PDB file of C-alpha atoms in Angstrom:
ATOM      1  CA  UNK A   1     171.858  68.081  26.399  1.00 53.00           C
ATOM      2  CA  UNK A   2     172.669  71.841  26.448  1.00 59.00           C
ATOM      3  CA  UNK A   3     170.624  74.185  24.281  1.00 51.00           C
ATOM      4  CA  UNK A   4     172.240  75.417  21.126  1.00 61.00           C
ATOM      5  CA  UNK A   5     173.656  78.926  21.558  1.00 62.00           C
ATOM      6  CA  UNK A   6     172.188  81.710  19.510  1.00 60.00           C
ATOM      7  CA  UNK A   7     174.270  82.597  16.474  1.00 57.00           C
ATOM      8  CA  UNK A   8     175.535  86.111  15.640  1.00 54.00           C
ATOM      9  CA  UNK A   9     172.558  86.967  13.431  1.00 53.00           C
ATOM     10  CA  UNK A  10     170.113  85.934  16.184  1.00 54.00           C
ATOM     11  CA  UNK A  11     172.000  87.957  18.808  1.00 55.00           C
ATOM     12  CA  UNK A  12     172.676  91.159  16.850  1.00 57.00           C
ATOM     13  CA  UNK A  13     169.649  91.427  14.543  1.00 62.00           C
ATOM     14  CA  UNK A  14     166.693  93.667  15.243  1.00 73.00           C
ATOM     15  CA  UNK A  15     163.453  91.696  15.759  1.00 74.00           C
ATOM     16  CA  UNK A  16     160.498  92.961  13.777  1.00 80.00           C
ATOM     17  CA  UNK A  17     157.364  93.986  15.609  1.00 80.00           C
ATOM     18  CA  UNK A  18     154.376  91.649  15.966  1.00 75.00           C
ATOM     19  CA  UNK A  19     152.394  93.982  13.733  1.00 83.00           C
ATOM     20  CA  UNK A  20     154.921  93.627  10.954  1.00 83.00           C
ATOM     21  CA  UNK A  21     155.273  89.840  11.411  1.00 84.00           C
ATOM     22  CA  UNK A  22     151.540  89.252  11.429  1.00 84.00           C
ATOM     23  CA  UNK A  23     151.141  90.919   8.057  1.00 88.00           C
ATOM     24  CA  UNK A  24     152.505  87.781   6.540  1.00 90.00           C
ATOM     25  CA  UNK A  25     149.695  85.563   5.182  1.00 92.00           C
ATOM     26  CA  UNK A  26     151.796  82.445   5.599  1.00 93.00           C
ATOM     27  CA  UNK A  27     152.370  83.183   9.294  1.00 93.00           C
ATOM     28  CA  UNK A  28     148.634  83.477   9.832  1.00 94.00           C
ATOM     29  CA  UNK A  29     148.119  80.256   7.865  1.00 95.00           C
ATOM     30  CA  UNK A  30     150.827  78.413   9.813  1.00 95.00           C
ATOM     31  CA  UNK A  31     149.589  79.344  13.250  1.00 95.00           C
ATOM     32  CA  UNK A  32     145.922  78.948  12.386  1.00 96.00           C
ATOM     33  CA  UNK A  33     146.250  75.521  10.749  1.00 96.00           C
ATOM     34  CA  UNK A  34     148.638  74.310  13.450  1.00 96.00           C
ATOM     35  CA  UNK A  35     146.413  75.431  16.292  1.00 97.00           C
ATOM     36  CA  UNK A  36     143.183  74.158  14.760  1.00 97.00           C
ATOM     37  CA  UNK A  37     144.659  70.867  13.647  1.00 96.00           C
ATOM     38  CA  UNK A  38     146.090  70.207  17.059  1.00 97.00           C
ATOM     39  CA  UNK A  39     142.901  71.278  18.891  1.00 97.00           C
ATOM     40  CA  UNK A  40     140.623  69.152  16.698  1.00 97.00           C
ATOM     41  CA  UNK A  41     142.827  66.149  17.149  1.00 97.00           C
ATOM     42  CA  UNK A  42     143.056  66.504  20.951  1.00 97.00           C
ATOM     43  CA  UNK A  43     139.338  67.134  21.386  1.00 97.00           C
ATOM     44  CA  UNK A  44     138.215  64.146  19.361  1.00 97.00           C
ATOM     45  CA  UNK A  45     140.904  61.878  20.742  1.00 97.00           C
ATOM     46  CA  UNK A  46     140.083  62.813  24.350  1.00 97.00           C
ATOM     47  CA  UNK A  47     136.349  62.382  23.798  1.00 97.00           C
ATOM     48  CA  UNK A  48     136.717  58.992  22.088  1.00 97.00           C
ATOM     49  CA  UNK A  49     137.168  56.843  25.248  1.00 96.00           C
ATOM     50  CA  UNK A  50     134.090  58.505  26.729  1.00 95.00           C
ATOM     51  CA  UNK A  51     132.060  57.878  23.569  1.00 95.00           C
ATOM     52  CA  UNK A  52     133.216  54.273  23.369  1.00 95.00           C
ATOM     53  CA  UNK A  53     132.356  53.686  27.011  1.00 94.00           C
ATOM     54  CA  UNK A  54     128.860  55.110  26.500  1.00 93.00           C
ATOM     55  CA  UNK A  55     128.439  52.632  23.636  1.00 92.00           C
ATOM     56  CA  UNK A  56     129.353  49.681  25.771  1.00 92.00           C
ATOM     57  CA  UNK A  57     132.962  49.033  24.779  1.00 94.00           C
ATOM     58  CA  UNK A  58     135.376  47.549  27.274  1.00 93.00           C
ATOM     59  CA  UNK A  59     138.670  49.230  28.273  1.00 94.00           C
ATOM     60  CA  UNK A  60     140.667  46.886  26.062  1.00 95.00           C
ATOM     61  CA  UNK A  61     138.799  47.987  22.961  1.00 96.00           C
ATOM     62  CA  UNK A  62     139.288  51.665  23.828  1.00 96.00           C
ATOM     63  CA  UNK A  63     142.961  51.129  24.534  1.00 96.00           C
ATOM     64  CA  UNK A  64     143.430  49.400  21.148  1.00 96.00           C
ATOM     65  CA  UNK A  65     141.820  52.282  19.292  1.00 97.00           C
ATOM     66  CA  UNK A  66     143.960  54.866  21.043  1.00 97.00           C
ATOM     67  CA  UNK A  67     147.090  52.804  20.433  1.00 97.00           C
ATOM     68  CA  UNK A  68     146.446  52.699  16.701  1.00 97.00           C
ATOM     69  CA  UNK A  69     145.598  56.399  16.745  1.00 97.00           C
ATOM     70  CA  UNK A  70     148.993  57.216  18.273  1.00 97.00           C
ATOM     71  CA  UNK A  71     150.632  55.067  15.594  1.00 97.00           C
ATOM     72  CA  UNK A  72     148.719  57.087  12.986  1.00 96.00           C
ATOM     73  CA  UNK A  73     149.973  60.294  14.575  1.00 97.00           C
ATOM     74  CA  UNK A  74     153.686  59.486  14.431  1.00 97.00           C
ATOM     75  CA  UNK A  75     154.375  56.658  11.887  1.00 96.00           C
ATOM     76  CA  UNK A  76     153.774  58.934   8.874  1.00 96.00           C
ATOM     77  CA  UNK A  77     156.609  61.208  10.079  1.00 95.00           C
ATOM     78  CA  UNK A  78     159.055  58.838   8.302  1.00 96.00           C
ATOM     79  CA  UNK A  79     157.733  60.117   4.961  1.00 95.00           C
ATOM     80  CA  UNK A  80     155.840  63.381   5.672  1.00 96.00           C
ATOM     81  CA  UNK A  81     158.975  65.392   4.930  1.00 94.00           C
ATOM     82  CA  UNK A  82     159.299  63.703   1.539  1.00 95.00           C
ATOM     83  CA  UNK A  83     155.652  64.427   0.751  1.00 96.00           C
ATOM     84  CA  UNK A  84     156.137  68.072   1.675  1.00 96.00           C
ATOM     85  CA  UNK A  85     159.140  68.305  -0.599  1.00 95.00           C
ATOM     86  CA  UNK A  86     157.310  66.606  -3.450  1.00 95.00           C
ATOM     87  CA  UNK A  87     153.874  68.211  -3.216  1.00 95.00           C
ATOM     88  CA  UNK A  88     154.427  71.430  -1.276  1.00 94.00           C
ATOM     89  CA  UNK A  89     153.782  72.398   2.329  1.00 94.00           C
ATOM     90  CA  UNK A  90     150.365  73.991   1.838  1.00 94.00           C
ATOM     91  CA  UNK A  91     149.089  71.006  -0.145  1.00 95.00           C
ATOM     92  CA  UNK A  92     150.093  68.673   2.670  1.00 97.00           C
ATOM     93  CA  UNK A  93     148.369  70.878   5.243  1.00 97.00           C
ATOM     94  CA  UNK A  94     145.221  70.895   3.101  1.00 97.00           C
ATOM     95  CA  UNK A  95     145.404  67.115   2.797  1.00 97.00           C
ATOM     96  CA  UNK A  96     145.710  66.860   6.561  1.00 97.00           C
ATOM     97  CA  UNK A  97     142.592  69.027   6.964  1.00 97.00           C
ATOM     98  CA  UNK A  98     140.704  66.795   4.522  1.00 98.00           C
ATOM     99  CA  UNK A  99     141.701  63.764   6.600  1.00 98.00           C
ATOM    100  CA  UNK A 100     140.346  65.486   9.717  1.00 98.00           C
ATOM    101  CA  UNK A 101     137.073  66.003   7.856  1.00 98.00           C
ATOM    102  CA  UNK A 102     137.080  62.352   6.784  1.00 97.00           C
ATOM    103  CA  UNK A 103     137.457  61.346  10.467  1.00 97.00           C
ATOM    104  CA  UNK A 104     134.445  63.461  11.404  1.00 97.00           C
ATOM    105  CA  UNK A 105     132.346  61.965   8.572  1.00 96.00           C
ATOM    106  CA  UNK A 106     133.306  58.448   9.633  1.00 96.00           C
ATOM    107  CA  UNK A 107     132.131  59.231  13.124  1.00 95.00           C
ATOM    108  CA  UNK A 108     128.734  60.148  11.726  1.00 94.00           C
ATOM    109  CA  UNK A 109     128.258  56.830   9.959  1.00 94.00           C
ATOM    110  CA  UNK A 110     128.488  54.439  12.862  1.00 92.00           C
ATOM    111  CA  UNK A 111     129.722  53.622  16.330  1.00 92.00           C
ATOM    112  CA  UNK A 112     131.052  50.082  15.882  1.00 95.00           C
ATOM    113  CA  UNK A 113     134.611  49.254  16.871  1.00 95.00           C
ATOM    114  CA  UNK A 114     135.907  49.522  13.316  1.00 95.00           C
ATOM    115  CA  UNK A 115     134.300  52.939  12.792  1.00 96.00           C
ATOM    116  CA  UNK A 116     136.054  54.184  15.904  1.00 97.00           C
ATOM    117  CA  UNK A 117     139.335  52.478  14.873  1.00 97.00           C
ATOM    118  CA  UNK A 118     139.351  53.812  11.314  1.00 97.00           C
ATOM    119  CA  UNK A 119     138.305  57.315  12.300  1.00 97.00           C
ATOM    120  CA  UNK A 120     141.021  57.571  14.935  1.00 97.00           C
ATOM    121  CA  UNK A 121     143.785  56.314  12.625  1.00 98.00           C
ATOM    122  CA  UNK A 122     142.666  58.827  10.030  1.00 98.00           C
ATOM    123  CA  UNK A 123     142.579  61.523  12.718  1.00 98.00           C
ATOM    124  CA  UNK A 124     146.160  60.721  13.673  1.00 97.00           C
ATOM    125  CA  UNK A 125     147.420  60.936  10.094  1.00 98.00           C
ATOM    126  CA  UNK A 126     145.474  64.202   9.542  1.00 97.00           C
ATOM    127  CA  UNK A 127     147.140  65.701  12.625  1.00 98.00           C
ATOM    128  CA  UNK A 128     150.553  64.618  11.468  1.00 98.00           C
ATOM    129  CA  UNK A 129     150.138  66.345   8.068  1.00 98.00           C
ATOM    130  CA  UNK A 130     148.666  69.541   9.509  1.00 97.00           C
ATOM    131  CA  UNK A 131     151.108  69.891  12.388  1.00 97.00           C
ATOM    132  CA  UNK A 132     154.315  69.015  10.504  1.00 97.00           C
ATOM    133  CA  UNK A 133     153.139  71.030   7.528  1.00 96.00           C
ATOM    134  CA  UNK A 134     152.303  74.038   9.704  1.00 96.00           C
ATOM    135  CA  UNK A 135     155.638  73.750  11.492  1.00 95.00           C
ATOM    136  CA  UNK A 136     157.514  73.681   8.237  1.00 95.00           C
ATOM    137  CA  UNK A 137     155.552  76.654   6.955  1.00 94.00           C
ATOM    138  CA  UNK A 138     156.423  78.595  10.103  1.00 93.00           C
ATOM    139  CA  UNK A 139     160.144  78.406   9.264  1.00 90.00           C
ATOM    140  CA  UNK A 140     159.471  80.598   6.205  1.00 88.00           C
ATOM    141  CA  UNK A 141     158.140  83.488   8.214  1.00 88.00           C
ATOM    142  CA  UNK A 142     161.015  84.851  10.223  1.00 85.00           C
ATOM    143  CA  UNK A 143     164.514  86.251  10.113  1.00 85.00           C
ATOM    144  CA  UNK A 144     167.039  84.914  12.609  1.00 82.00           C
ATOM    145  CA  UNK A 145     166.348  87.758  15.049  1.00 83.00           C
ATOM    146  CA  UNK A 146     162.623  87.015  14.948  1.00 86.00           C
ATOM    147  CA  UNK A 147     163.029  83.315  15.773  1.00 86.00           C
ATOM    148  CA  UNK A 148     162.303  83.337  19.509  1.00 86.00           C
ATOM    149  CA  UNK A 149     159.453  85.808  19.156  1.00 89.00           C
ATOM    150  CA  UNK A 150     157.714  83.736  16.448  1.00 91.00           C
ATOM    151  CA  UNK A 151     158.316  80.462  18.226  1.00 90.00           C
ATOM    152  CA  UNK A 152     156.949  81.779  21.466  1.00 91.00           C
ATOM    153  CA  UNK A 153     153.816  83.150  19.783  1.00 92.00           C
ATOM    154  CA  UNK A 154     153.246  79.936  17.816  1.00 93.00           C
ATOM    155  CA  UNK A 155     153.738  77.621  20.793  1.00 94.00           C
ATOM    156  CA  UNK A 156     151.467  79.693  22.990  1.00 95.00           C
ATOM    157  CA  UNK A 157     148.592  79.627  20.508  1.00 95.00           C
ATOM    158  CA  UNK A 158     149.045  76.031  19.254  1.00 96.00           C
ATOM    159  CA  UNK A 159     149.507  74.343  22.623  1.00 96.00           C
ATOM    160  CA  UNK A 160     147.109  76.717  24.381  1.00 96.00           C
ATOM    161  CA  UNK A 161     144.369  75.712  21.914  1.00 96.00           C
ATOM    162  CA  UNK A 162     145.074  72.058  22.472  1.00 96.00           C
ATOM    163  CA  UNK A 163     144.863  72.554  26.258  1.00 96.00           C
ATOM    164  CA  UNK A 164     141.497  74.257  25.922  1.00 97.00           C
ATOM    165  CA  UNK A 165     140.296  71.438  23.656  1.00 96.00           C
ATOM    166  CA  UNK A 166     141.259  68.780  26.183  1.00 96.00           C
ATOM    167  CA  UNK A 167     139.328  70.633  28.892  1.00 96.00           C
ATOM    168  CA  UNK A 168     136.228  70.951  26.690  1.00 95.00           C
ATOM    169  CA  UNK A 169     136.237  67.381  25.384  1.00 95.00           C
ATOM    170  CA  UNK A 170     134.515  65.686  28.282  1.00 94.00           C
ATOM    171  CA  UNK A 171     132.064  68.514  28.866  1.00 94.00           C
ATOM    172  CA  UNK A 172     130.973  68.691  25.200  1.00 95.00           C
ATOM    173  CA  UNK A 173     130.749  64.931  24.908  1.00 95.00           C
ATOM    174  CA  UNK A 174     128.416  64.803  27.897  1.00 94.00           C
ATOM    175  CA  UNK A 175     126.434  67.859  26.838  1.00 95.00           C
ATOM    176  CA  UNK A 176     126.162  67.399  23.060  1.00 95.00           C
ATOM    177  CA  UNK A 177     126.942  63.782  22.288  1.00 94.00           C
ATOM    178  CA  UNK A 178     129.463  62.204  20.003  1.00 95.00           C
ATOM    179  CA  UNK A 179     128.036  63.119  16.614  1.00 95.00           C
ATOM    180  CA  UNK A 180     127.369  66.787  17.352  1.00 96.00           C
ATOM    181  CA  UNK A 181     130.762  67.216  19.034  1.00 96.00           C
ATOM    182  CA  UNK A 182     132.442  66.025  15.805  1.00 97.00           C
ATOM    183  CA  UNK A 183     130.290  68.236  13.527  1.00 97.00           C
ATOM    184  CA  UNK A 184     131.241  71.289  15.611  1.00 96.00           C
ATOM    185  CA  UNK A 185     134.813  70.801  14.438  1.00 97.00           C
ATOM    186  CA  UNK A 186     133.988  71.380  10.779  1.00 97.00           C
ATOM    187  CA  UNK A 187     133.835  75.228  10.779  1.00 97.00           C
ATOM    188  CA  UNK A 188     137.226  75.432  12.460  1.00 97.00           C
ATOM    189  CA  UNK A 189     138.785  73.079   9.893  1.00 97.00           C
ATOM    190  CA  UNK A 190     137.269  75.130   7.044  1.00 97.00           C
ATOM    191  CA  UNK A 191     138.811  78.271   8.549  1.00 97.00           C
ATOM    192  CA  UNK A 192     142.225  76.589   8.609  1.00 97.00           C
ATOM    193  CA  UNK A 193     141.841  75.473   4.981  1.00 97.00           C
ATOM    194  CA  UNK A 194     140.782  78.971   3.893  1.00 96.00           C
ATOM    195  CA  UNK A 195     143.744  80.690   5.567  1.00 95.00           C
ATOM    196  CA  UNK A 196     146.140  78.249   3.916  1.00 95.00           C
ATOM    197  CA  UNK A 197     144.382  78.717   0.524  1.00 94.00           C
ATOM    198  CA  UNK A 198     144.618  82.538   0.794  1.00 92.00           C
ATOM    199  CA  UNK A 199     148.295  82.333   1.751  1.00 89.00           C
ATOM    200  CA  UNK A 200     148.984  80.420  -1.459  1.00 85.00           C
ATOM    201  CA  UNK A 201     147.321  83.216  -3.501  1.00 79.00           C
ATOM    202  CA  UNK A 202     149.395  85.986  -1.969  1.00 71.00           C
ATOM    203  CA  UNK A 203     153.162  86.556  -1.732  1.00 53.00           C
ATOM    204  CA  UNK A 204     154.625  83.741   0.360  1.00 48.00           C
ATOM    205  CA  UNK A 205     156.959  85.841   2.422  1.00 46.00           C
ATOM    206  CA  UNK A 206     157.526  89.499   3.267  1.00 44.00           C
ATOM    207  CA  UNK A 207     160.663  91.088   2.116  1.00 38.00           C
ATOM    208  CA  UNK A 208     163.447  90.483   4.584  1.00 38.00           C
ATOM    209  CA  UNK A 209     164.113  94.216   4.589  1.00 37.00           C
ATOM    210  CA  UNK A 210     160.740  94.835   6.306  1.00 37.00           C
TER     211      UNK A 210
END
């Protein structure tokens, strides 16, 4: 399927500088929450099979947990848009962050199959809310001429952070253990929540004349 051609506004407009764009609190909140939410999800998801193996689970148990995790990631997409419309984008992102924290707490309480299962389903839903919420928030941060610049910056940071997380997952699991690996995610999640909170307290978008 061919890519959609850029419209007149996208072709003729003057893109704003990164300095100007990054003065927007909601752009900072969008990229930060999107990158952290994705990285936390990837790191915990990737480390889970290793943790389950170390606790004596067979491949079938691990596969089942990951299958339900993937369902948790994408099944909520049928109604996430409605929830964003009803409760607001920032509130859904914050809810997603709280679900990520709930996953981490569950992973502190036990290492039975159902602890892994519940935590990974919650992790998937938390990622869905943070990622879709952050993506929706991103659309409020640019003019047509800025679209490619903003999308490139966002994708580089969000998917770059997830790539780094996937590389670190096995190393940290081996070095630190399952419980500590999870706890280390908490400061990053709190940073994401704080940037979203601050963006709600300041003007949501810069004037389009800037």
